[in-house]
Amino acid sequence: MKKVFIIANWKSNMTVEEAARWFEEESNIEVFINNALILKDKTVQSEDGDYQKEIIICPPYTLFSTLKKLIEDKKLPFKIGAQDVSPFEPGAYTGEINARQIKEFGDYVIIGHSERRKNLGESDDLIFKKTEQALKNGLTPIYCIQDENTQIPNGVKIAAYEPPGAIGTGNPETPDNAHRVAGVVKSKYPGVEDVIYGGSVNSEIIQSYIQKDTISGVLVGGASLDPVKFAALVKEASF
Ligand code: PGA
């Protein structure tokens, strides 16, 4: 069974109240229900075989328990992911949230996003340590790469190709080039099973990436903050 990953990166957005609204407005939930693709028919058939949409919401840590409860209450097929993880073991590391704590809520973690590299000076060395902690605690890293030359540590199965110039700019990478980079990454790192694309993805263009046989999903920032836009995007995603 193939998976299409649709990953919402909420970044530093949303309060508890706003998150509850994202989930609670009946009309928004109906959009998901009516699309049926994700709620009723969780397995979708296509010419290439059956596949499943793996929808992962990555909220700020402050929203973890709110989202966990909302997802359970509404029986939505969403997984939770973190946007970052501590490079350390649990202990005296003020301000850090460790992998064991994340695992209480979610299964995934975004690691090495270019906004953190740029704004917080995260290095490969630090990002590798974070990956190690994630893997050790059973979290699946969604490992961000900026181009085909970004180093990927052992154990990473999902790489997210996110060219910095495409993030939040409305100027997405062309599907052909994303396909080319994904191909290079997969041949360079045979352990990488899935390459996803991120950078100004919306419901109108999602399909052009997912149709490429090297690309198995998208990482979405801006368009994931509006539940109607996000639901439209989920609906459009198919192999
Ligand atoms: P964007 O962000 O969809 O707003 O371009 C993507 C990302 O940074 O993950």
Coordinates of C-alpha atoms and ligand atoms in Angstrom, one line a residue:
M1 CA 0.0 0.0 0.0
K2 CA 1.4 3.4 -1.1
K3 CA 1.1 6.5 1.0
V4 CA 0.6 10.1 0.0
F5 CA 1.9 12.3 2.7
I6 CA 0.1 15.6 3.2
I7 CA 1.9 17.4 6.0
A8 CA 0.7 20.7 7.5
N9 CA 3.4 22.8 9.0
W10 CA 1.6 25.4 11.1
K11 CA 4.9 27.0 12.1
S12 CA 4.6 29.7 14.8
N13 CA 0.9 30.2 14.3
M14 CA -2.4 29.5 16.1
T15 CA -3.6 29.8 19.6
V16 CA -5.6 27.1 21.4
E17 CA -8.8 29.0 20.5
E18 CA -7.8 29.4 16.8
A19 CA -6.9 25.7 16.6
A20 CA -10.2 24.7 18.1
R21 CA -11.9 26.8 15.5
W22 CA -9.9 25.2 12.7
F23 CA -11.4 21.8 13.8
E24 CA -14.7 22.9 15.2
E25 CA -16.5 24.9 12.5
E26 CA -18.9 22.3 11.3
S27 CA -18.5 23.4 7.8
N28 CA -14.8 22.7 7.8
I29 CA -15.3 19.2 9.2
E30 CA -17.9 18.6 6.6
V31 CA -15.5 19.5 3.9
F32 CA -13.3 16.6 5.1
I33 CA -16.3 14.3 5.6
N34 CA -17.7 15.1 2.2
N35 CA -14.5 14.5 0.5
A36 CA -14.9 11.0 1.9
L37 CA -11.4 10.3 0.7
I38 CA -9.9 10.7 4.1
L39 CA -12.7 9.8 6.5
K40 CA -14.8 7.1 5.0
D41 CA -12.7 5.6 2.2
K42 CA -9.4 5.8 3.8
T43 CA -8.0 3.6 1.1
V44 CA -8.2 5.0 -2.4
Q45 CA -7.9 3.0 -5.5
S46 CA -6.1 4.3 -8.5
E47 CA -4.6 2.8 -11.7
D48 CA -1.3 2.4 -9.9
G49 CA -2.9 0.5 -7.0
D50 CA -4.3 1.4 -3.7
Y51 CA -3.0 4.2 -1.6
Q52 CA -3.7 6.0 1.6
K53 CA -3.4 9.6 2.5
E54 CA -1.3 10.1 5.6
I55 CA -2.3 13.5 6.9
I56 CA 0.1 14.9 9.5
I57 CA -0.6 18.1 11.4
C58 CA 2.5 19.7 12.9
P59 CA 1.3 22.4 15.3
P60 CA 3.4 24.3 17.9
Y61 CA 4.0 22.3 21.1
T62 CA 1.5 24.4 23.0
L63 CA -1.3 22.9 20.9
F64 CA -0.3 19.2 21.2
S65 CA -2.8 18.2 23.8
T66 CA -5.6 20.3 22.3
L67 CA -5.1 18.7 18.9
K68 CA -4.8 15.2 20.2
K69 CA -8.1 15.6 22.0
L70 CA -9.8 17.2 19.0
I71 CA -8.5 14.5 16.6
E72 CA -9.7 11.7 19.0
D73 CA -13.1 13.3 19.7
K74 CA -13.8 13.9 16.0
K75 CA -12.3 10.6 14.9
L76 CA -10.2 12.3 12.3
P77 CA -7.5 10.2 10.6
F78 CA -4.8 12.8 11.3
K79 CA -1.4 12.1 12.9
I80 CA 0.5 14.7 14.9
G81 CA 4.0 15.8 14.2
A82 CA 6.4 18.2 15.9
Q83 CA 8.3 21.0 14.1
D84 CA 11.5 20.4 16.0
V85 CA 13.1 18.2 18.6
S86 CA 15.7 18.5 21.3
P87 CA 19.2 17.2 20.3
F88 CA 19.6 16.1 23.9
E89 CA 18.4 13.3 26.2
P90 CA 15.8 14.4 28.8
G91 CA 17.4 16.4 31.6
A92 CA 18.7 19.9 32.4
Y93 CA 18.2 21.6 29.0
T94 CA 16.1 24.6 29.6
G95 CA 13.5 25.3 26.9
E96 CA 14.0 22.0 25.0
I97 CA 11.2 19.5 24.2
N98 CA 12.7 16.0 23.8
A99 CA 11.7 13.2 21.6
R100 CA 10.2 11.1 24.4
Q101 CA 7.9 13.9 25.2
I102 CA 6.9 14.4 21.6
K103 CA 6.2 10.6 21.3
E104 CA 3.4 11.0 23.8
F105 CA 1.5 13.0 21.2
G106 CA 2.8 12.3 17.8
D107 CA 4.7 10.0 15.5
Y108 CA 6.6 12.4 13.3
V109 CA 9.0 15.3 13.6
I110 CA 10.2 17.9 11.0
I111 CA 13.9 18.3 11.3
G112 CA 16.3 20.8 9.7
H113 CA 13.7 23.2 8.3
S114 CA 15.6 26.0 6.5
E115 CA 13.8 28.6 8.6
R116 CA 15.6 27.1 11.7
R117 CA 18.9 26.9 9.8
K118 CA 18.6 30.5 8.8
N119 CA 17.0 32.1 11.9
L120 CA 18.6 30.0 14.6
G121 CA 21.8 29.0 12.9
E122 CA 21.2 25.3 13.1
S123 CA 24.1 23.3 11.7
D124 CA 24.2 19.8 10.1
D125 CA 25.9 18.6 13.3
L126 CA 23.0 19.8 15.5
I127 CA 20.4 18.5 13.1
F128 CA 22.1 15.1 13.0
K129 CA 21.9 14.9 16.8
K130 CA 18.2 15.7 16.6
T131 CA 17.7 13.0 14.1
E132 CA 19.5 10.5 16.4
Q133 CA 17.2 11.4 19.3
A134 CA 14.1 11.2 17.1
L135 CA 15.0 7.7 15.8
K136 CA 16.0 6.4 19.2
N137 CA 12.5 7.3 20.5
G138 CA 10.5 5.9 17.6
L139 CA 9.7 9.2 15.9
T140 CA 9.8 9.3 12.1
P141 CA 11.9 12.3 11.0
I142 CA 10.7 14.4 8.1
Y143 CA 14.1 15.5 7.1
C144 CA 14.2 18.8 5.2
I145 CA 16.8 19.3 2.5
Q146 CA 17.4 22.5 0.6
D147 CA 18.8 20.9 -2.5
E148 CA 20.3 17.6 -3.7
N149 CA 23.6 18.4 -1.9
T150 CA 22.1 18.6 1.6
Q151 CA 23.6 15.7 3.7
I152 CA 21.0 13.2 5.0
P153 CA 21.9 11.1 8.0
N154 CA 21.4 7.3 8.3
G155 CA 18.0 6.1 9.3
V156 CA 16.1 8.9 7.6
K157 CA 13.3 7.4 5.4
I158 CA 11.3 10.6 4.5
A159 CA 13.2 13.6 3.0
A160 CA 11.3 16.9 2.3
Y161 CA 12.8 18.8 -0.6
E162 CA 12.2 22.4 0.3
P163 CA 14.1 24.9 -1.8
P164 CA 14.3 28.1 0.4
G165 CA 13.3 30.4 -2.4
A166 CA 10.0 28.5 -2.8
I167 CA 9.0 28.7 0.9
G168 CA 6.2 31.2 1.6
T169 CA 7.0 33.1 -1.6
G170 CA 4.2 32.0 -4.0
N171 CA 7.0 30.8 -6.3
P172 CA 7.0 27.0 -6.1
E173 CA 9.7 24.9 -7.6
T174 CA 8.7 23.4 -11.0
P175 CA 7.4 19.8 -10.6
D176 CA 10.0 18.7 -13.2
N177 CA 12.9 20.0 -11.1
A178 CA 11.4 18.7 -7.9
H179 CA 11.2 15.3 -9.7
R180 CA 14.8 15.6 -10.8
V181 CA 16.1 16.4 -7.3
A182 CA 13.9 13.7 -5.7
G183 CA 15.5 11.2 -8.2
V184 CA 19.0 12.3 -7.3
V185 CA 18.3 12.0 -3.6
K186 CA 16.8 8.6 -3.9
S187 CA 19.7 7.2 -5.8
K188 CA 22.3 8.9 -3.5
Y189 CA 20.5 7.7 -0.3
P190 CA 18.9 4.3 -0.9
G191 CA 17.5 4.4 2.7
V192 CA 15.3 7.3 1.8
E193 CA 11.9 5.7 0.8
D194 CA 9.9 8.8 0.3
V195 CA 10.7 12.3 -1.0
I196 CA 8.1 14.9 -0.6
Y197 CA 8.0 18.5 -1.9
G198 CA 7.4 21.7 0.1
G199 CA 7.3 25.3 -1.0
S200 CA 4.2 27.4 -1.9
V201 CA 2.0 24.3 -2.4
N202 CA -1.8 24.8 -2.7
S203 CA -4.8 22.8 -4.0
E204 CA -4.3 23.9 -7.6
I205 CA -0.7 22.6 -7.9
I206 CA -0.5 19.7 -5.5
Q207 CA -1.4 17.1 -8.1
S208 CA 1.4 18.2 -10.4
Y209 CA 3.9 17.1 -7.8
I210 CA 2.3 14.0 -6.5
Q211 CA 1.9 12.7 -10.1
K212 CA 5.6 12.4 -10.4
D213 CA 6.7 8.9 -9.5
T214 CA 9.6 10.1 -7.4
I215 CA 7.4 12.4 -5.2
S216 CA 5.1 10.9 -2.5
G217 CA 3.6 13.9 -0.8
V218 CA 3.8 17.6 0.1
L219 CA 4.8 19.7 3.1
V220 CA 2.4 22.7 3.3
G221 CA 2.9 25.9 5.3
G222 CA 0.6 28.8 4.5
A223 CA -2.2 26.8 2.8
S224 CA -2.6 24.6 5.8
L225 CA -3.7 27.4 8.1
D226 CA -7.0 27.8 6.5
P227 CA -9.0 24.5 7.0
V228 CA -11.1 25.0 3.8
K229 CA -7.9 25.5 1.7
F230 CA -6.3 22.5 3.4
A231 CA -9.3 20.3 2.9
A232 CA -9.3 21.3 -0.8
L233 CA -5.7 20.3 -1.0
V234 CA -6.3 17.0 0.6
K235 CA -9.1 16.3 -1.8
E236 CA -6.9 17.0 -4.9
A237 CA -4.1 14.8 -3.8
S238 CA -4.1 11.5 -5.6
F239 CA -1.6 9.3 -7.5
Ligands
PGA1 P1 4.8 27.3 2.5 O1 5.8 26.6 3.5 O2 3.8 26.3 2.0 O3 4.1 28.4 3.2 O4 5.6 27.8 1.3 C1 6.3 25.4 3.3 C2 7.2 25.0 4.5 O5 8.0 25.8 4.9 O6 7.1 23.9 5.0

